[in-house]
mmCIF file of C-alpha atoms and ligand atoms in Angstrom:
data_model
loop_
_atom_site.group_PDB
_atom_site.id
_atom_site.type_symbol
_atom_site.label_atom_id
_atom_site.label_comp_id
_atom_site.label_asym_id
_atom_site.label_seq_id
_atom_site.Cartn_x
_atom_site.Cartn_y
_atom_site.Cartn_z
ATOM 1 C CA MET A 1 0.000 0.000 0.000
ATOM 2 C CA ALA A 2 1.418 3.375 -1.021
ATOM 3 C CA TYR A 3 0.326 6.493 0.832
ATOM 4 C CA PHE A 4 0.003 10.022 -0.457
ATOM 5 C CA ILE A 5 0.794 12.351 2.447
ATOM 6 C CA THR A 6 0.814 16.132 2.136
ATOM 7 C CA VAL A 7 2.125 18.774 4.493
ATOM 8 C CA GLU A 8 0.672 22.286 4.573
ATOM 9 C CA GLY A 9 0.750 25.495 6.585
ATOM 10 C CA ILE A 10 1.417 29.199 6.300
ATOM 11 C CA ASP A 11 5.039 30.240 5.765
ATOM 12 C CA GLY A 12 6.882 30.077 9.081
ATOM 13 C CA ALA A 13 4.515 27.540 10.670
ATOM 14 C CA GLY A 14 7.394 25.065 10.869
ATOM 15 C CA LYS A 15 6.449 22.319 8.438
ATOM 16 C CA SER A 16 10.034 21.872 7.148
ATOM 17 C CA THR A 17 11.207 20.616 10.549
ATOM 18 C CA HIS A 18 8.678 17.809 10.428
ATOM 19 C CA LEU A 19 8.986 16.629 6.815
ATOM 20 C CA GLU A 20 12.188 14.750 7.562
ATOM 21 C CA PHE A 21 10.608 13.244 10.682
ATOM 22 C CA ILE A 22 7.721 11.880 8.588
ATOM 23 C CA GLN A 23 10.174 10.425 6.088
ATOM 24 C CA ASN A 24 12.239 8.816 8.891
ATOM 25 C CA TYR A 25 9.059 7.304 10.323
ATOM 26 C CA LEU A 26 8.196 5.667 6.972
ATOM 27 C CA ASN A 27 11.794 4.501 6.520
ATOM 28 C CA LYS A 28 11.738 2.841 9.942
ATOM 29 C CA LYS A 29 8.559 0.984 8.934
ATOM 30 C CA ASN A 30 10.255 -0.110 5.686
ATOM 31 C CA ILE A 31 7.725 1.831 3.654
ATOM 32 C CA GLN A 32 9.453 2.932 0.442
ATOM 33 C CA ASN A 33 8.860 6.629 -0.043
ATOM 34 C CA LYS A 34 9.831 9.808 -1.806
ATOM 35 C CA LEU A 35 9.908 13.304 -0.328
ATOM 36 C CA THR A 36 9.047 15.985 -2.870
ATOM 37 C CA ARG A 37 7.647 19.503 -2.999
ATOM 38 C CA GLU A 38 5.383 21.971 -4.777
ATOM 39 C CA PRO A 39 5.789 24.124 -6.637
ATOM 40 C CA GLY A 40 8.711 22.050 -7.877
ATOM 41 C CA GLY A 41 9.625 18.389 -7.643
ATOM 42 C CA THR A 42 10.616 18.146 -11.334
ATOM 43 C CA GLU A 43 13.128 19.993 -13.509
ATOM 44 C CA ILE A 44 10.370 22.031 -15.176
ATOM 45 C CA GLY A 45 8.567 22.472 -11.859
ATOM 46 C CA GLU A 46 11.675 23.885 -10.202
ATOM 47 C CA LYS A 47 12.083 26.385 -13.070
ATOM 48 C CA LEU A 48 8.446 27.420 -12.667
ATOM 49 C CA ARG A 49 9.041 27.695 -8.898
ATOM 50 C CA GLN A 50 11.710 30.349 -9.500
ATOM 51 C CA LEU A 51 9.227 32.440 -11.499
ATOM 52 C CA LEU A 52 6.363 31.795 -9.086
ATOM 53 C CA LEU A 53 8.307 32.738 -5.959
ATOM 54 C CA HIS A 54 10.124 35.768 -7.310
ATOM 55 C CA ASP A 55 8.171 37.368 -10.169
ATOM 56 C CA ASP A 56 4.984 39.363 -9.812
ATOM 57 C CA MET A 57 2.163 38.199 -12.060
ATOM 58 C CA ASP A 58 -1.600 38.182 -12.264
ATOM 59 C CA VAL A 59 -3.148 35.752 -9.800
ATOM 60 C CA GLY A 60 -4.838 33.833 -12.647
ATOM 61 C CA THR A 61 -1.463 33.309 -14.332
ATOM 62 C CA GLU A 62 0.004 32.326 -10.974
ATOM 63 C CA THR A 63 -2.734 29.769 -10.289
ATOM 64 C CA MET A 64 -2.436 28.179 -13.745
ATOM 65 C CA MET A 65 1.344 28.027 -13.403
ATOM 66 C CA MET A 66 0.995 26.301 -10.019
ATOM 67 C CA PHE A 67 -1.209 23.724 -11.749
ATOM 68 C CA ALA A 68 1.143 23.437 -14.740
ATOM 69 C CA ALA A 69 3.970 22.589 -12.330
ATOM 70 C CA ARG A 70 1.581 20.223 -10.503
ATOM 71 C CA HIS A 71 0.593 18.464 -13.739
ATOM 72 C CA GLU A 72 4.235 17.808 -14.592
ATOM 73 C CA HIS A 73 4.853 16.610 -11.027
ATOM 74 C CA LEU A 74 1.832 14.298 -11.055
ATOM 75 C CA VAL A 75 2.562 12.774 -14.443
ATOM 76 C CA THR A 76 6.300 12.270 -14.036
ATOM 77 C CA VAL A 77 6.754 11.737 -10.283
ATOM 78 C CA ILE A 78 3.689 11.285 -8.078
ATOM 79 C CA GLN A 79 1.520 8.912 -10.120
ATOM 80 C CA PRO A 80 4.390 6.643 -11.264
ATOM 81 C CA ALA A 81 5.614 6.386 -7.654
ATOM 82 C CA LEU A 82 2.196 5.526 -6.229
ATOM 83 C CA LYS A 83 1.700 2.935 -8.991
ATOM 84 C CA SER A 84 5.034 1.349 -8.036
ATOM 85 C CA ASN A 85 4.005 1.171 -4.398
ATOM 86 C CA ILE A 86 6.218 4.084 -3.365
ATOM 87 C CA SER A 87 4.597 6.466 -0.912
ATOM 88 C CA ILE A 88 4.794 10.200 -1.516
ATOM 89 C CA ILE A 89 5.384 12.863 1.115
ATOM 90 C CA CYS A 90 4.609 16.131 -0.627
ATOM 91 C CA ASP A 91 5.575 19.500 0.835
ATOM 92 C CA ARG A 92 2.388 21.345 -0.256
ATOM 93 C CA PHE A 93 -0.203 20.353 -2.869
ATOM 94 C CA THR A 94 -3.550 21.666 -4.167
ATOM 95 C CA ASP A 95 -4.752 22.783 -0.713
ATOM 96 C CA ALA A 96 -2.006 25.433 -0.946
ATOM 97 C CA SER A 97 -3.591 26.801 -4.134
ATOM 98 C CA TYR A 98 -6.919 27.267 -2.341
ATOM 99 C CA ALA A 99 -5.201 28.744 0.711
ATOM 100 C CA TYR A 100 -2.799 31.116 -1.064
ATOM 101 C CA GLN A 101 -4.434 32.007 -4.384
ATOM 102 C CA GLN A 102 -8.021 32.041 -3.061
ATOM 103 C CA GLY A 103 -7.552 32.840 0.632
ATOM 104 C CA GLY A 104 -4.556 35.146 0.238
ATOM 105 C CA LYS A 105 -5.043 36.690 -3.198
ATOM 106 C CA GLY A 106 -8.786 36.401 -3.643
ATOM 107 C CA ILE A 107 -9.135 34.413 -6.864
ATOM 108 C CA ASP A 108 -12.498 32.722 -7.231
ATOM 109 C CA LYS A 109 -12.691 29.273 -5.666
ATOM 110 C CA SER A 110 -14.349 27.922 -8.836
ATOM 111 C CA PHE A 111 -11.239 28.840 -10.871
ATOM 112 C CA ILE A 112 -9.127 26.553 -8.675
ATOM 113 C CA LYS A 113 -11.816 23.866 -8.492
ATOM 114 C CA SER A 114 -11.918 23.687 -12.330
ATOM 115 C CA LEU A 115 -8.145 23.282 -12.517
ATOM 116 C CA GLU A 116 -8.200 20.661 -9.771
ATOM 117 C CA GLU A 117 -10.844 18.668 -11.669
ATOM 118 C CA LEU A 118 -8.836 18.952 -14.864
ATOM 119 C CA VAL A 119 -5.413 18.102 -13.435
ATOM 120 C CA HIS A 120 -6.180 15.447 -10.831
ATOM 121 C CA PRO A 121 -9.844 14.453 -10.931
ATOM 122 C CA ASN A 122 -9.231 11.149 -9.127
ATOM 123 C CA LEU A 123 -6.428 11.838 -6.716
ATOM 124 C CA THR A 124 -6.589 13.339 -3.245
ATOM 125 C CA PRO A 125 -4.079 12.905 -0.423
ATOM 126 C CA ASP A 126 -4.671 10.094 2.089
ATOM 127 C CA LEU A 127 -3.487 12.312 4.913
ATOM 128 C CA THR A 128 -2.753 16.024 5.200
ATOM 129 C CA PHE A 129 -0.856 17.529 8.110
ATOM 130 C CA LEU A 130 -1.748 21.197 8.532
ATOM 131 C CA PHE A 131 0.706 23.118 10.706
ATOM 132 C CA ASP A 132 -1.269 25.974 12.164
ATOM 133 C CA LEU A 133 0.176 29.093 13.744
ATOM 134 C CA ASP A 134 -0.937 32.682 14.083
ATOM 135 C CA PRO A 135 0.551 34.754 11.240
ATOM 136 C CA ASP A 136 2.431 37.218 13.477
ATOM 137 C CA THR A 137 4.321 34.447 15.276
ATOM 138 C CA ALA A 138 4.943 32.661 11.971
ATOM 139 C CA HIS A 139 6.312 35.841 10.409
ATOM 140 C CA SER A 140 8.642 36.547 13.318
ATOM 141 C CA ARG A 141 10.057 33.023 12.920
ATOM 142 C CA ILE A 142 11.133 33.565 9.306
ATOM 143 C CA SER A 143 11.827 37.262 9.036
ATOM 144 C CA ASN A 144 15.358 37.099 10.472
ATOM 145 C CA GLU A 145 16.402 33.940 8.692
ATOM 146 C CA ARG A 146 17.072 34.775 5.051
ATOM 147 C CA ASN A 147 15.963 36.771 2.020
ATOM 148 C CA LEU A 148 12.226 36.383 1.876
ATOM 149 C CA ASP A 149 10.416 35.322 -1.297
ATOM 150 C CA LYS A 150 7.383 37.123 -2.705
ATOM 151 C CA PHE A 151 4.885 35.110 -0.603
ATOM 152 C CA GLU A 152 6.872 35.368 2.631
ATOM 153 C CA LYS A 153 6.924 39.171 2.214
ATOM 154 C CA GLN A 154 3.110 39.386 2.256
ATOM 155 C CA SER A 155 1.204 41.157 5.031
ATOM 156 C CA SER A 156 -0.484 39.513 8.003
ATOM 157 C CA THR A 157 -3.857 40.273 6.353
ATOM 158 C CA PHE A 158 -2.770 38.045 3.467
ATOM 159 C CA PHE A 159 -1.708 35.267 5.864
ATOM 160 C CA ASN A 160 -4.902 35.559 7.887
ATOM 161 C CA GLY A 161 -6.748 34.862 4.621
ATOM 162 C CA VAL A 162 -4.461 31.916 3.844
ATOM 163 C CA ARG A 163 -4.906 30.472 7.314
ATOM 164 C CA LYS A 164 -8.685 30.891 7.214
ATOM 165 C CA VAL A 165 -9.002 28.866 4.010
ATOM 166 C CA TYR A 166 -6.630 26.172 5.309
ATOM 167 C CA LEU A 167 -8.786 25.814 8.441
ATOM 168 C CA GLU A 168 -11.975 25.714 6.359
ATOM 169 C CA LEU A 169 -10.505 22.936 4.227
ATOM 170 C CA ALA A 170 -9.522 21.051 7.384
ATOM 171 C CA GLU A 171 -13.100 21.347 8.669
ATOM 172 C CA ALA A 172 -14.473 20.035 5.399
ATOM 173 C CA HIS A 173 -12.153 17.053 4.836
ATOM 174 C CA SER A 174 -11.439 14.271 7.317
ATOM 175 C CA ARG A 175 -8.023 13.586 5.743
ATOM 176 C CA PHE A 176 -6.662 16.672 7.603
ATOM 177 C CA LEU A 177 -4.888 16.683 10.941
ATOM 178 C CA VAL A 178 -4.454 20.225 12.252
ATOM 179 C CA ILE A 179 -1.387 20.590 14.449
ATOM 180 C CA ASP A 180 -0.932 23.566 16.747
ATOM 181 C CA SER A 181 2.566 24.676 15.791
ATOM 182 C CA SER A 182 3.120 26.636 18.987
ATOM 183 C CA GLN A 183 3.830 23.309 20.746
ATOM 184 C CA THR A 184 7.366 21.947 21.239
ATOM 185 C CA ILE A 185 8.985 19.834 18.521
ATOM 186 C CA ASP A 186 8.720 16.757 20.780
ATOM 187 C CA GLN A 187 5.016 17.268 21.379
ATOM 188 C CA ILE A 188 4.396 17.747 17.652
ATOM 189 C CA GLN A 189 6.394 14.664 16.726
ATOM 190 C CA GLN A 190 4.399 12.552 19.154
ATOM 191 C CA ILE A 191 1.194 13.734 17.491
ATOM 192 C CA ILE A 192 2.604 12.979 14.028
ATOM 193 C CA SER A 193 3.747 9.478 15.081
ATOM 194 C CA LYS A 194 0.348 8.660 16.542
ATOM 195 C CA LYS A 195 -1.408 9.698 13.341
ATOM 196 C CA LEU A 196 1.036 7.781 11.158
ATOM 197 C CA ASP A 197 0.570 4.703 13.387
ATOM 198 C CA GLU A 198 -3.142 4.879 12.593
ATOM 199 C CA LEU A 199 -2.491 5.304 8.866
ATOM 200 C CA VAL A 200 -0.009 2.477 8.362
ATOM 201 C CA LYS A 201 -1.392 -0.093 10.829
HETATM 202 P P1 TMP N 301 7.479 26.706 0.450
HETATM 203 O O1 TMP N 301 8.091 27.971 0.944
HETATM 204 O O2 TMP N 301 6.728 25.991 1.493
HETATM 205 O O3 TMP N 301 8.418 25.849 -0.309
HETATM 206 O O4 TMP N 301 6.325 27.086 -0.611
HETATM 207 C C1 TMP N 301 6.527 27.956 -1.602
HETATM 208 C C2 TMP N 301 5.508 29.054 -1.612
HETATM 209 O O5 TMP N 301 4.563 28.818 -2.660
HETATM 210 C C3 TMP N 301 4.722 29.232 -0.331
HETATM 211 O O6 TMP N 301 4.786 30.587 0.030
HETATM 212 C C4 TMP N 301 3.314 28.881 -0.716
HETATM 213 C C5 TMP N 301 3.260 29.102 -2.206
HETATM 214 N N1 TMP N 301 2.302 28.244 -2.931
HETATM 215 C C6 TMP N 301 1.164 28.818 -3.460
HETATM 216 O O7 TMP N 301 0.959 30.021 -3.343
HETATM 217 N N2 TMP N 301 0.287 28.019 -4.140
HETATM 218 C C7 TMP N 301 0.491 26.681 -4.319
HETATM 219 O O8 TMP N 301 -0.337 25.994 -4.946
HETATM 220 C C8 TMP N 301 1.689 26.101 -3.757
HETATM 221 C C9 TMP N 301 1.961 24.645 -3.938
HETATM 222 C C10 TMP N 301 2.559 26.919 -3.066
#
């Protein structure tokens, strides 16, 4: 059985710390897996990522480019892996398009829904970890670290919109586990392990 696990959250909510932990968990259970990310995960996808993270563009263009990168990722990486019984841990997926392009930038939900139906009508994650943190705390965690990309530079109003849509998605779909990111790393990893135990049992 191959699992499709996604990891989401606003920038600075700390998901990166836990991606490796999830991969180590699967490795310990001898579950073959691949850790990948969006936008990106393929040569073309990584080129699109550079444009998406650093160039200003209309939100419609941005949304379609996210899905173009996703299509390439699905066709060349995700679907072949799942077919070969290799689980996928994906650092962001379509939920991020709803959260950022709809919740943050205000594009119509139906625009994203149409692209979702076109690009992956029959695939949804088995499990989605949503790392949740209030935008001010999240921003203070990243602002000293490095040069911020175009999304990370957005205002807390933008991130409140992103967070709101993430939490609405989590309410609507049972595949989500919302994790309060203000907890310690140990506490969070215990929660992740427990959920993964339930998934792989
Ligand atoms: P990362 O910093 O977690 O690697 O994600 C890159 C940025 O891209 C992050 O700020 C969220 C954004 N993003 C979207 O706006 N829409 C999407 O569909 C995806 C996958 C990411």
